mmCIF file of C-alpha atoms in Angstrom:
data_model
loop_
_atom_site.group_PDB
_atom_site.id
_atom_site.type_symbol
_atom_site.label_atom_id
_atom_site.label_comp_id
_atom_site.label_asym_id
_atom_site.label_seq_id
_atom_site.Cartn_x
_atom_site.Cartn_y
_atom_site.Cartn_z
ATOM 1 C CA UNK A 1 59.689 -89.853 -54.600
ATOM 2 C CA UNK A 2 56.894 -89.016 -52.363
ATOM 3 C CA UNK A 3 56.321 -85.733 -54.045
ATOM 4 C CA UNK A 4 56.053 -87.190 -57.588
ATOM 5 C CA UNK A 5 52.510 -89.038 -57.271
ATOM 6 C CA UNK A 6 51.092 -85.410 -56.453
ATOM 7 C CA UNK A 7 52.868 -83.699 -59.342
ATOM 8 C CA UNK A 8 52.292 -86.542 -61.937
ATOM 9 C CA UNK A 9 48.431 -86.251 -60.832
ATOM 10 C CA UNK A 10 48.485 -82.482 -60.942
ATOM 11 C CA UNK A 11 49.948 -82.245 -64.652
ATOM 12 C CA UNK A 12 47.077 -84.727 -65.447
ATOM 13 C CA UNK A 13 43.942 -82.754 -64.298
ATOM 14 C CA UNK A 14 46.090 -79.882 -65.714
ATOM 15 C CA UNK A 15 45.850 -81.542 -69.227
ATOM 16 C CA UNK A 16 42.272 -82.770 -68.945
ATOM 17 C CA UNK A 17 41.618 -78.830 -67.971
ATOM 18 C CA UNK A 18 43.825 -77.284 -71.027
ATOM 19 C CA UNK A 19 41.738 -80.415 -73.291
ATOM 20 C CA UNK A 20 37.927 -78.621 -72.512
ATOM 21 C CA UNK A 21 38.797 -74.940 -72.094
ATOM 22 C CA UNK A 22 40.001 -75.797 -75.600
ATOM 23 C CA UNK A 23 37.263 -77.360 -76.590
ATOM 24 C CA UNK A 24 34.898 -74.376 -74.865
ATOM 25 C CA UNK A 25 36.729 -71.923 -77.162
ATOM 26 C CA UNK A 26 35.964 -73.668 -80.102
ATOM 27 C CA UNK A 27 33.876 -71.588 -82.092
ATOM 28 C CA UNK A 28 30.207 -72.909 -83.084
ATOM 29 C CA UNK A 29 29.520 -73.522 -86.920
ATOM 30 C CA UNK A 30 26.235 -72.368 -85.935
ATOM 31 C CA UNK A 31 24.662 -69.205 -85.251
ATOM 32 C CA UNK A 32 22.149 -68.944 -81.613
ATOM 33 C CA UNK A 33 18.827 -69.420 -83.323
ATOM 34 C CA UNK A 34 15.600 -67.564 -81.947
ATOM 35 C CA UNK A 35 15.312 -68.024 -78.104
ATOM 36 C CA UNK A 36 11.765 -69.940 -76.857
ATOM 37 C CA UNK A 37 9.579 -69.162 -74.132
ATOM 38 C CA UNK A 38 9.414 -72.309 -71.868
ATOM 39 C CA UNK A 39 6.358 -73.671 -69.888
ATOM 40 C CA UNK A 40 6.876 -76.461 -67.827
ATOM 41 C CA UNK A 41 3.448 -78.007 -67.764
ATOM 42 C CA UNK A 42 1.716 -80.283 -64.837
ATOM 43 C CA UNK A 43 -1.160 -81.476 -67.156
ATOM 44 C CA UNK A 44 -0.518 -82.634 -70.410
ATOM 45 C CA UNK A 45 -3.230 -81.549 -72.591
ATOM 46 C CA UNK A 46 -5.483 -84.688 -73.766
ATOM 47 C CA UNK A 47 -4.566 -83.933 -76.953
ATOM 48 C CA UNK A 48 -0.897 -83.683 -76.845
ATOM 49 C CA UNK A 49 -0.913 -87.181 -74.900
ATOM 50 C CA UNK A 50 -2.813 -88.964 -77.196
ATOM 51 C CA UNK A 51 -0.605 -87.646 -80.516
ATOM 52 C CA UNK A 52 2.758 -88.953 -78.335
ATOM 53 C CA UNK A 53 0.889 -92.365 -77.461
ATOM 54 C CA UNK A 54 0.042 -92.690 -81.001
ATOM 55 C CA UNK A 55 3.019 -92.362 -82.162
ATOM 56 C CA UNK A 56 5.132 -94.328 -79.302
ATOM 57 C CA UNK A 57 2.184 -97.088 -77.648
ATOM 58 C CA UNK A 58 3.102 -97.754 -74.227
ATOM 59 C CA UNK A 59 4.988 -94.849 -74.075
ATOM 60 C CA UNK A 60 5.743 -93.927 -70.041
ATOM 61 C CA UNK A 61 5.527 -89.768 -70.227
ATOM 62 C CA UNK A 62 7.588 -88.371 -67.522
ATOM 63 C CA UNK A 63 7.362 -84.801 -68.185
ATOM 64 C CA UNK A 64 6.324 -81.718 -70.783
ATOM 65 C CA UNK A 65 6.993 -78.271 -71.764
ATOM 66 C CA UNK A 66 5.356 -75.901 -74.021
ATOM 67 C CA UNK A 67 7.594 -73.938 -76.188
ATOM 68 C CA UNK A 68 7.008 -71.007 -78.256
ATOM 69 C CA UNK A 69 9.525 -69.407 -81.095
ATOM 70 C CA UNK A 70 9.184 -67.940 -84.221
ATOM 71 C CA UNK A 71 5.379 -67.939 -83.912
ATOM 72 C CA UNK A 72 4.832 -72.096 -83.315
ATOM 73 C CA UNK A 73 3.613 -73.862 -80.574
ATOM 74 C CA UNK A 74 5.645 -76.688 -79.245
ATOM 75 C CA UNK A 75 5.115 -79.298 -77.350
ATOM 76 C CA UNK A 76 8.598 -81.206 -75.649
ATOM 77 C CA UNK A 77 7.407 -84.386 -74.191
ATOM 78 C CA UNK A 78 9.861 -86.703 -72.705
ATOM 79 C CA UNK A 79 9.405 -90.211 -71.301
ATOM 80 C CA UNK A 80 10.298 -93.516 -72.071
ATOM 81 C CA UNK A 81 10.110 -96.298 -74.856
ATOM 82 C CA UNK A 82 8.423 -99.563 -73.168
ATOM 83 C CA UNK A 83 12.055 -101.009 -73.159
ATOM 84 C CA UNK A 84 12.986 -98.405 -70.803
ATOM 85 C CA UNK A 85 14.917 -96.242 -73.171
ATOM 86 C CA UNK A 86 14.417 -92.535 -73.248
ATOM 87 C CA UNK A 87 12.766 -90.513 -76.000
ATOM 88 C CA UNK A 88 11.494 -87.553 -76.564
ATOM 89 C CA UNK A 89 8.880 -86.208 -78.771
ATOM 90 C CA UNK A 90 9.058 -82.784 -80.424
ATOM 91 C CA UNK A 91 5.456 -82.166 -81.568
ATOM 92 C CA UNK A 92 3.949 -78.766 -83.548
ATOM 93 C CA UNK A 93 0.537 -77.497 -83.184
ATOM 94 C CA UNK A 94 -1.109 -77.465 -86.501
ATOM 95 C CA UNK A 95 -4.429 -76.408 -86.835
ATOM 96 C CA UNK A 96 -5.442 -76.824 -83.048
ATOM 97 C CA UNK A 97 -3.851 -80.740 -83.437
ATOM 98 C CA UNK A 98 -0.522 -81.814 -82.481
ATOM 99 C CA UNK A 99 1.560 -83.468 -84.652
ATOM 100 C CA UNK A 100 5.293 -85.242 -84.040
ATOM 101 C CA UNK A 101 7.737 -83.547 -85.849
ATOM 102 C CA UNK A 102 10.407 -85.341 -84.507
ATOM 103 C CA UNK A 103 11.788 -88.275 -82.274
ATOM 104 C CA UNK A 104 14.873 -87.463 -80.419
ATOM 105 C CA UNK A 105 17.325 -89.679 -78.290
ATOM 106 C CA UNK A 106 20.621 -88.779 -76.896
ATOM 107 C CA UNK A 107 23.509 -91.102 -78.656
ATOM 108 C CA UNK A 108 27.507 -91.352 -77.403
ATOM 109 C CA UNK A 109 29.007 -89.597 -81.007
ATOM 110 C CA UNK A 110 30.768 -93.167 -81.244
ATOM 111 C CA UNK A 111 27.843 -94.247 -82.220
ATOM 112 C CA UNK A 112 26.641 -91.974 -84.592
ATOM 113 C CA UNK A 113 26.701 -93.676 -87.693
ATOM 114 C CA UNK A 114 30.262 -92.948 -89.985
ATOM 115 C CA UNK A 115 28.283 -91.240 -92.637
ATOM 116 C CA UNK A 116 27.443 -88.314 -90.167
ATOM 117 C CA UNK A 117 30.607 -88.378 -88.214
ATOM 118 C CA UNK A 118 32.277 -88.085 -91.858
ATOM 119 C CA UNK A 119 30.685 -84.666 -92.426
ATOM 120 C CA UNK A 120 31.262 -83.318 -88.923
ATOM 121 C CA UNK A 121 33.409 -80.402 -89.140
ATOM 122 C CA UNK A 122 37.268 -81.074 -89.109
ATOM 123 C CA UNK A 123 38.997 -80.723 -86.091
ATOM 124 C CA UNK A 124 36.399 -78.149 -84.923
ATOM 125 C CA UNK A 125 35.115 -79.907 -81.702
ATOM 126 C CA UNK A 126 34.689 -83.192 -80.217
ATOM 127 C CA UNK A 127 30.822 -83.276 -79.025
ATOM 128 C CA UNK A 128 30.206 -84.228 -75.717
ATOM 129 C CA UNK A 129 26.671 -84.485 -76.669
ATOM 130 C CA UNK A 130 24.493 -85.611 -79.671
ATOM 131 C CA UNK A 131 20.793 -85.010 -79.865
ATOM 132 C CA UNK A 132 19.586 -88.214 -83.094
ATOM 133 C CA UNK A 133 16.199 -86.466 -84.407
ATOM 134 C CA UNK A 134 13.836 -88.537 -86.234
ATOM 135 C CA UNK A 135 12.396 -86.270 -88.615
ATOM 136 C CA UNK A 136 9.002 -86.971 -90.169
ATOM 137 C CA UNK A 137 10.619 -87.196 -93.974
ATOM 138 C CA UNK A 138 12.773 -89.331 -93.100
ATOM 139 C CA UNK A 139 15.597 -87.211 -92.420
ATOM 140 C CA UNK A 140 17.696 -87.968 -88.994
ATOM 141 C CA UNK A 141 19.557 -84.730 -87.845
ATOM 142 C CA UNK A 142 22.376 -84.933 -85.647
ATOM 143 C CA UNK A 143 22.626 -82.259 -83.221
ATOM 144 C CA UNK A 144 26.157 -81.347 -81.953
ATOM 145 C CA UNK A 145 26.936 -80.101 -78.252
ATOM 146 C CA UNK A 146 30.728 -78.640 -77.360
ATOM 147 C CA UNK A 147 32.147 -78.793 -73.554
ATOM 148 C CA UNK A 148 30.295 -75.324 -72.209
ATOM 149 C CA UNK A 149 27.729 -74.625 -74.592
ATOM 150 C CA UNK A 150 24.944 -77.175 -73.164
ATOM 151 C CA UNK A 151 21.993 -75.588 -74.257
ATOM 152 C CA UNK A 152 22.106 -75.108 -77.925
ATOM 153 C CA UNK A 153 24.159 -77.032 -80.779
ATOM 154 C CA UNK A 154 26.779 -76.031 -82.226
ATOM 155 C CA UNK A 155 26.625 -77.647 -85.227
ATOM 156 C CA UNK A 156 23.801 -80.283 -86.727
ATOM 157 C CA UNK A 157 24.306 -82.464 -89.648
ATOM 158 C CA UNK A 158 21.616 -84.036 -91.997
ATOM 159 C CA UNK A 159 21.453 -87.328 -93.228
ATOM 160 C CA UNK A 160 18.643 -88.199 -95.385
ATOM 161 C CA UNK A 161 19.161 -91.012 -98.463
ATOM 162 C CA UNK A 162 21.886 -92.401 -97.201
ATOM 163 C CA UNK A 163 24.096 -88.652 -97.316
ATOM 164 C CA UNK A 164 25.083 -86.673 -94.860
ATOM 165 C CA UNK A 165 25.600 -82.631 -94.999
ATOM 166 C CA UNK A 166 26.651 -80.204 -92.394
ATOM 167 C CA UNK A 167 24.227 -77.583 -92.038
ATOM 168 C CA UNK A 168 25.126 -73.889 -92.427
ATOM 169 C CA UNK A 169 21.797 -72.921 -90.478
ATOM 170 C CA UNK A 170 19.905 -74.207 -87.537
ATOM 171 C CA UNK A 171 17.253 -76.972 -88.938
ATOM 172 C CA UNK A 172 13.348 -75.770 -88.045
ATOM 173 C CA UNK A 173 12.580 -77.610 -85.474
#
């Protein structure tokens, strides 16, 4: 009897084990897009703070990078709503003036809404992490992470007028 606890426990982390080197060796619907060269930056540029605090007032910055791929300039700048709630802003350089191009916050995938968990792919993964991206058009994409692949999504949905469609290549931004 006394050896059964330690058994019954070891099949379980055995399971939970088997469950995500499953889910790592899913494969990803999408390809690895263009890698970006990341600058963590100390001073936010006057300009880049004052595009975020127009778009979020009272927005608490915490922290910014600079990104560069495919010949744009990004700007990454993370913080909080004045609720508390984390955001980040995704913003382009255009012209020597920054510009959102997106409004991200992490979700659980329960509560994604059913339109975009409908077009998920099948049986492909369960995310462990979605990325909800505000979109300037009025498009929300849904960026989807699998167990081991932190870094980039594996597959991103769209959901503009009320459909939802599983994209077949990385969105821009």
């Amino acid at each position: 009897m006394k050896y059964m606890i330690p058994i019954a426990m070891g099949c379980a982390m055995l399971a939970a084990c088997s469950n995500q080197d499953n889910e790592a060796e899913q494969p990803a619907i999408l390809e690895a897009g263009p890698e970006a060269t990341i600058t963590q930056v100390d001073d936010i540029p006057d300009a880049v703070r004052s595009a975020a605090l127009a778009e979020i007032p009272g927005m608490v910055i915490s922290e910014a990078e600079r990104k560069e791929r495919d010949g744009m300039v990004f700007y990454d700048v993370e913080g909080t709503w004045p609720d508390g709630s984390e955001v980040e802003l995704d913003m382009l350089e255009e012209n020597g003036a920054y510009v959102v191009v997106e409004v991200q916050r992490d979700l659980a995938w329960a509560d994604v809404p059913e339109t975009a968990r409908a077009a998920a792919p099948s049986g492909l993964f369960t995310p462990v992490r979605v990325i909800e991206s505000l979109q300037q058009d009025g498009t929300v994409i849904y960026e989807l992470f699998q167990y081991g692949n932190p870094k980039k999504p594996s597959a991103e949905i769209a959901v503009k007028d009320g459909k939802a469609k599983l994209l077949t290549e990385r969105w821009k931004y």
